[in-house]
Amino acid sequence: MTQESFSSRKQHETQEHAEQIQVSTTGQSAGVDDLLDEIDSVLESNAEEFVRGFVQKGGQ
Amino acid sequence: MDRRIFGLETEFGLNYVPSDGRRLTPEDAARHLFRPIVAWGRSSNVFLENGSRLYLDVGSHPEYATAECDQLLQLIAHDRAGEALMLDLVDQAEDHLAEEGHEGKIFMFKNNVDSAGNSYGCHENYLIPRKIEFKRLADMLIPFLVTRQLLCGAGNLVQVDDETRYVYSQRADHMWEGVSSATTRSRPIINTRDEPHADAEYHRRLHVIVGDSTMSETTQLLKIGATDLVLRLIESGEIYHDLRLENPIRSIRQVSHDFTGQTVVRLMGGDEPTALQIQWVLFEAVKEFVARHGAHHDRVEQILELWERVLTAIEAQDFSTIDTDIDWAIKRKLLLGYAQKNSLELSSHRLAQLNLTYHDIDPARGLFHLLKKRGLATSVVSDEQIRDAVVNPPATTRAALRAKFIRAARATGRRYSADWVHMKYEEGSGGIVLAKDPFAITNPQVDELIRIMSQPV
């Protein structure tokens, strides 16, 4: 694969980097609580359906 | 061995979640995912320009096998590059599916179990000297591998005695024997398939298939680094305690299910040390070996410090000293914190979802990555090193030769093929090079093959 095919992903990473700088000023314990608050907005809403839907044959 | 070849093979879990109600089977999702790969290499089983191998394995699991590496951080960067490559394929597949009228998201998990209890692996490869007696090596290594989950398990929620329990390992419940040649039907801890991809007179491959896939780079450093150190000790021929286990498979499950580390592991000799005591014996033996022989690379001290810190944490049952470094501890803190905050039982669907989503490789929603972004999970390689590993091979192994050949061949537009040891020009007068030395980064025959390919037919 060529380097060009990763261009879309690189943009995400630049944005993340900006976020990272902001987040690091908030400190660690705030980080855990923030994330526990934020998790519900990140996760797919129907937990049961999401988990049950992930069935794949076994691999090695 | 002072200088060893390492390789990691990771099978990913794949799930397509439609937002328009139209489901895709894992086989269909995998086919869409690999469309750009097939277009690039006319196959769903290819060697890339960074020296790695990318393919669809049994059960439609996308698999990434790192190129040959001879340094730990290099290996970790190349393993992470596999995730970056998969993410790029996910982006492209979602776009393409949308063009075909399928609205939905593709999830890829770097874990080892699906929701029906099917397992898929993360295989570790270590080059070892042929002269080592394999039976002795297995006898000495299995006690380490059975208890290694204390150091580097990825954590999981499983049913034990009618209750949902958080356990050390994803893979422990799916192992069925100590040593064998099987991989899917009856999984062994050590697989005997001996494909050294090197001169078989001097080398063989140690294929460890018991390990959990690892999200945390620090955990990965400990997992591979400690295993390499134990191998060095075994290779030295020095004798230490006889730790041969009476029943490795019974023990591996019991150890996984007990967070105190106090599970008794019965030895063939009749002794009954705890899992933690076995780890302490091995840690002390390795530490003492390093003190006598010196460190063979610049991360040995860090690995020993981490190893000791994990054992101390388990002994004290205070995981706060390792909960940014070790996968099972990072995830445990998140799951228990969320359960407590929302008054949920471990058996709730939401907790199962968290347990799964910790392993989502997407940095925008994967819970491990969200923790890392907040400084709650440590790393050992930079984003820049990972980006470099996406496009460039390890410079210090045969992978550099393979990459050079593939790039040159593609530039000519001619037909070629490559695998771990072969490089072949498929047109004209043709030619094939067998590169048996995984440490060699130059080979005049490869240069000659490239020269032939570059000439007009």
PDB file of C-alpha atoms in Angstrom, chain A residues 1-3 5-10 12-14 16-17 19-20 23-24 26-60, chain B residues 11 13-15 23 26-27 40 49 57-61 85 87-88 91 105 107 109 113-116 118-121 123 171 183-184 187 334 338 341 349-350 353-354 356-357 363 365 370-371 373-376 387 390:
ATOM      1  CA  MET A   1       0.000   0.000   0.000  1.00  0.00           C
ATOM      2  CA  THR A   2       1.184   3.483  -0.586  1.00  0.00           C
ATOM      3  CA  GLN A   3       1.498   6.328   1.840  1.00  0.00           C
ATOM      4  CA  SER A   5      -3.914   5.735   1.074  1.00  0.00           C
ATOM      5  CA  PHE A   6      -3.467   6.771   4.709  1.00  0.00           C
ATOM      6  CA  SER A   7      -4.282  10.409   4.154  1.00  0.00           C
ATOM      7  CA  SER A   8      -7.816  10.226   5.533  1.00  0.00           C
ATOM      8  CA  ARG A   9      -6.616   8.688   8.772  1.00  0.00           C
ATOM      9  CA  LYS A  10      -3.850  11.218   9.228  1.00  0.00           C
ATOM     10  CA  HIS A  12      -8.065  12.306  12.408  1.00  0.00           C
ATOM     11  CA  GLU A  13      -4.751  11.973  14.145  1.00  0.00           C
ATOM     12  CA  THR A  14      -3.938  15.657  13.862  1.00  0.00           C
ATOM     13  CA  GLU A  16      -6.635  14.010  18.215  1.00  0.00           C
ATOM     14  CA  HIS A  17      -3.295  15.549  18.936  1.00  0.00           C
ATOM     15  CA  GLU A  19      -7.445  17.269  21.898  1.00  0.00           C
ATOM     16  CA  GLN A  20      -4.674  15.507  23.723  1.00  0.00           C
ATOM     17  CA  VAL A  23      -6.955  17.091  28.002  1.00  0.00           C
ATOM     18  CA  SER A  24      -3.550  16.788  29.624  1.00  0.00           C
ATOM     19  CA  THR A  26      -7.154  18.571  33.370  1.00  0.00           C
ATOM     20  CA  GLY A  27      -5.199  16.030  35.406  1.00  0.00           C
ATOM     21  CA  GLN A  28      -5.648  12.338  35.955  1.00  0.00           C
ATOM     22  CA  SER A  29      -8.505  11.831  38.383  1.00  0.00           C
ATOM     23  CA  ALA A  30     -10.621  14.301  36.449  1.00  0.00           C
ATOM     24  CA  GLY A  31      -9.791  12.150  33.409  1.00  0.00           C
ATOM     25  CA  VAL A  32     -11.386   9.006  34.844  1.00  0.00           C
ATOM     26  CA  ASP A  33     -14.547  10.771  35.969  1.00  0.00           C
ATOM     27  CA  ASP A  34     -14.792  12.636  32.662  1.00  0.00           C
ATOM     28  CA  LEU A  35     -14.517   9.408  30.764  1.00  0.00           C
ATOM     29  CA  LEU A  36     -17.068   7.605  32.935  1.00  0.00           C
ATOM     30  CA  ASP A  37     -19.416  10.512  32.173  1.00  0.00           C
ATOM     31  CA  GLU A  38     -18.573  10.501  28.494  1.00  0.00           C
ATOM     32  CA  ILE A  39     -18.771   6.752  27.891  1.00  0.00           C
ATOM     33  CA  ASP A  40     -22.528   6.726  27.385  1.00  0.00           C
ATOM     34  CA  SER A  41     -22.263   9.205  24.534  1.00  0.00           C
ATOM     35  CA  VAL A  42     -19.545   7.134  22.840  1.00  0.00           C
ATOM     36  CA  LEU A  43     -21.066   3.662  23.130  1.00  0.00           C
ATOM     37  CA  GLU A  44     -23.695   2.322  20.766  1.00  0.00           C
ATOM     38  CA  SER A  45     -26.981   2.811  22.585  1.00  0.00           C
ATOM     39  CA  ASN A  46     -28.367  -0.726  22.611  1.00  0.00           C
ATOM     40  CA  ALA A  47     -25.784  -2.601  24.647  1.00  0.00           C
ATOM     41  CA  GLU A  48     -27.455  -5.995  24.465  1.00  0.00           C
ATOM     42  CA  GLU A  49     -27.963  -5.863  20.710  1.00  0.00           C
ATOM     43  CA  PHE A  50     -24.427  -4.591  20.151  1.00  0.00           C
ATOM     44  CA  VAL A  51     -22.826  -7.355  22.196  1.00  0.00           C
ATOM     45  CA  ARG A  52     -25.057 -10.163  20.920  1.00  0.00           C
ATOM     46  CA  GLY A  53     -24.566  -9.032  17.335  1.00  0.00           C
ATOM     47  CA  PHE A  54     -20.837  -9.678  17.507  1.00  0.00           C
ATOM     48  CA  VAL A  55     -20.571 -13.341  16.638  1.00  0.00           C
ATOM     49  CA  GLN A  56     -17.892 -14.600  14.326  1.00  0.00           C
ATOM     50  CA  LYS A  57     -16.574 -18.061  13.728  1.00  0.00           C
ATOM     51  CA  GLY A  58     -13.536 -19.027  15.794  1.00  0.00           C
ATOM     52  CA  GLY A  59     -10.085 -18.403  14.427  1.00  0.00           C
ATOM     53  CA  GLN A  60      -6.801 -19.995  15.365  1.00  0.00           C
TER      54      GLN A  60
ATOM     55  CA  GLU B  11      -6.381 -11.893  14.384  1.00  0.00           C
ATOM     56  CA  GLY B  13     -12.675  -9.491  15.548  1.00  0.00           C
ATOM     57  CA  LEU B  14     -14.919  -7.883  12.958  1.00  0.00           C
ATOM     58  CA  ASN B  15     -18.503  -6.701  13.268  1.00  0.00           C
ATOM     59  CA  ARG B  23     -27.029  -6.728   8.103  1.00  0.00           C
ATOM     60  CA  PRO B  26     -18.746 -11.328   8.806  1.00  0.00           C
ATOM     61  CA  GLU B  27     -17.697 -12.933   5.493  1.00  0.00           C
ATOM     62  CA  TRP B  40      -3.436  -3.717  -4.740  1.00  0.00           C
ATOM     63  CA  GLU B  49       5.909  -2.706   1.609  1.00  0.00           C
ATOM     64  CA  ASP B  57      -7.665 -16.102   8.209  1.00  0.00           C
ATOM     65  CA  VAL B  58     -10.010 -18.925   9.268  1.00  0.00           C
ATOM     66  CA  GLY B  59     -13.420 -17.538  10.272  1.00  0.00           C
ATOM     67  CA  SER B  60     -12.996 -14.347   8.183  1.00  0.00           C
ATOM     68  CA  HIS B  61     -10.708 -12.827  10.784  1.00  0.00           C
ATOM     69  CA  LEU B  85      -3.577  -0.304   8.480  1.00  0.00           C
ATOM     70  CA  LEU B  87      -8.312   1.357  10.536  1.00  0.00           C
ATOM     71  CA  ASP B  88      -7.543   2.702   7.108  1.00  0.00           C
ATOM     72  CA  ASP B  91     -12.560   3.859   6.613  1.00  0.00           C
ATOM     73  CA  LYS B 105     -20.261   1.113  10.908  1.00  0.00           C
ATOM     74  CA  PHE B 107     -16.093  -2.345  14.361  1.00  0.00           C
ATOM     75  CA  PHE B 109     -11.663  -5.501  18.011  1.00  0.00           C
ATOM     76  CA  VAL B 113     -13.378 -13.781  22.040  1.00  0.00           C
ATOM     77  CA  ASP B 114     -16.694 -13.010  20.393  1.00  0.00           C
ATOM     78  CA  SER B 115     -20.041 -12.956  22.203  1.00  0.00           C
ATOM     79  CA  ALA B 116     -20.762 -16.616  21.451  1.00  0.00           C
ATOM     80  CA  ASN B 118     -15.571 -18.320  19.822  1.00  0.00           C
ATOM     81  CA  SER B 119     -11.889 -17.558  20.198  1.00  0.00           C
ATOM     82  CA  TYR B 120      -9.213 -16.232  17.878  1.00  0.00           C
ATOM     83  CA  GLY B 121      -5.610 -15.636  18.609  1.00  0.00           C
ATOM     84  CA  HIS B 123       0.387 -15.683  18.145  1.00  0.00           C
ATOM     85  CA  ARG B 171      -7.620 -16.854  26.114  1.00  0.00           C
ATOM     86  CA  THR B 183      -4.501 -24.506  16.233  1.00  0.00           C
ATOM     87  CA  THR B 184      -8.291 -24.442  15.928  1.00  0.00           C
ATOM     88  CA  ARG B 187      -5.625 -25.206  21.007  1.00  0.00           C
ATOM     89  CA  LEU B 334     -12.709   1.280  34.066  1.00  0.00           C
ATOM     90  CA  TYR B 338     -18.482   2.422  35.636  1.00  0.00           C
ATOM     91  CA  LYS B 341     -21.105   4.872  39.296  1.00  0.00           C
ATOM     92  CA  HIS B 349     -25.150  -5.954  29.098  1.00  0.00           C
ATOM     93  CA  ARG B 350     -23.570  -2.537  29.493  1.00  0.00           C
ATOM     94  CA  GLN B 353     -20.239  -3.829  26.030  1.00  0.00           C
ATOM     95  CA  LEU B 354     -17.490  -1.973  27.909  1.00  0.00           C
ATOM     96  CA  LEU B 356     -15.704  -5.490  24.347  1.00  0.00           C
ATOM     97  CA  THR B 357     -15.307  -1.827  23.415  1.00  0.00           C
ATOM     98  CA  PRO B 363      -9.171   5.947  18.499  1.00  0.00           C
ATOM     99  CA  ARG B 365     -14.488   5.471  20.391  1.00  0.00           C
ATOM    100  CA  LEU B 370      -9.936   7.177  25.110  1.00  0.00           C
ATOM    101  CA  LEU B 371      -8.119   6.292  28.345  1.00  0.00           C
ATOM    102  CA  LYS B 373      -5.756  10.104  25.313  1.00  0.00           C
ATOM    103  CA  ARG B 374      -6.468  11.162  28.886  1.00  0.00           C
ATOM    104  CA  GLY B 375      -3.075  10.015  30.094  1.00  0.00           C
ATOM    105  CA  LEU B 376      -4.626   6.971  31.807  1.00  0.00           C
ATOM    106  CA  ARG B 387       3.336   5.989  11.191  1.00  0.00           C
ATOM    107  CA  VAL B 390       3.086   1.609   8.487  1.00  0.00           C
TER     108      VAL B 390
END
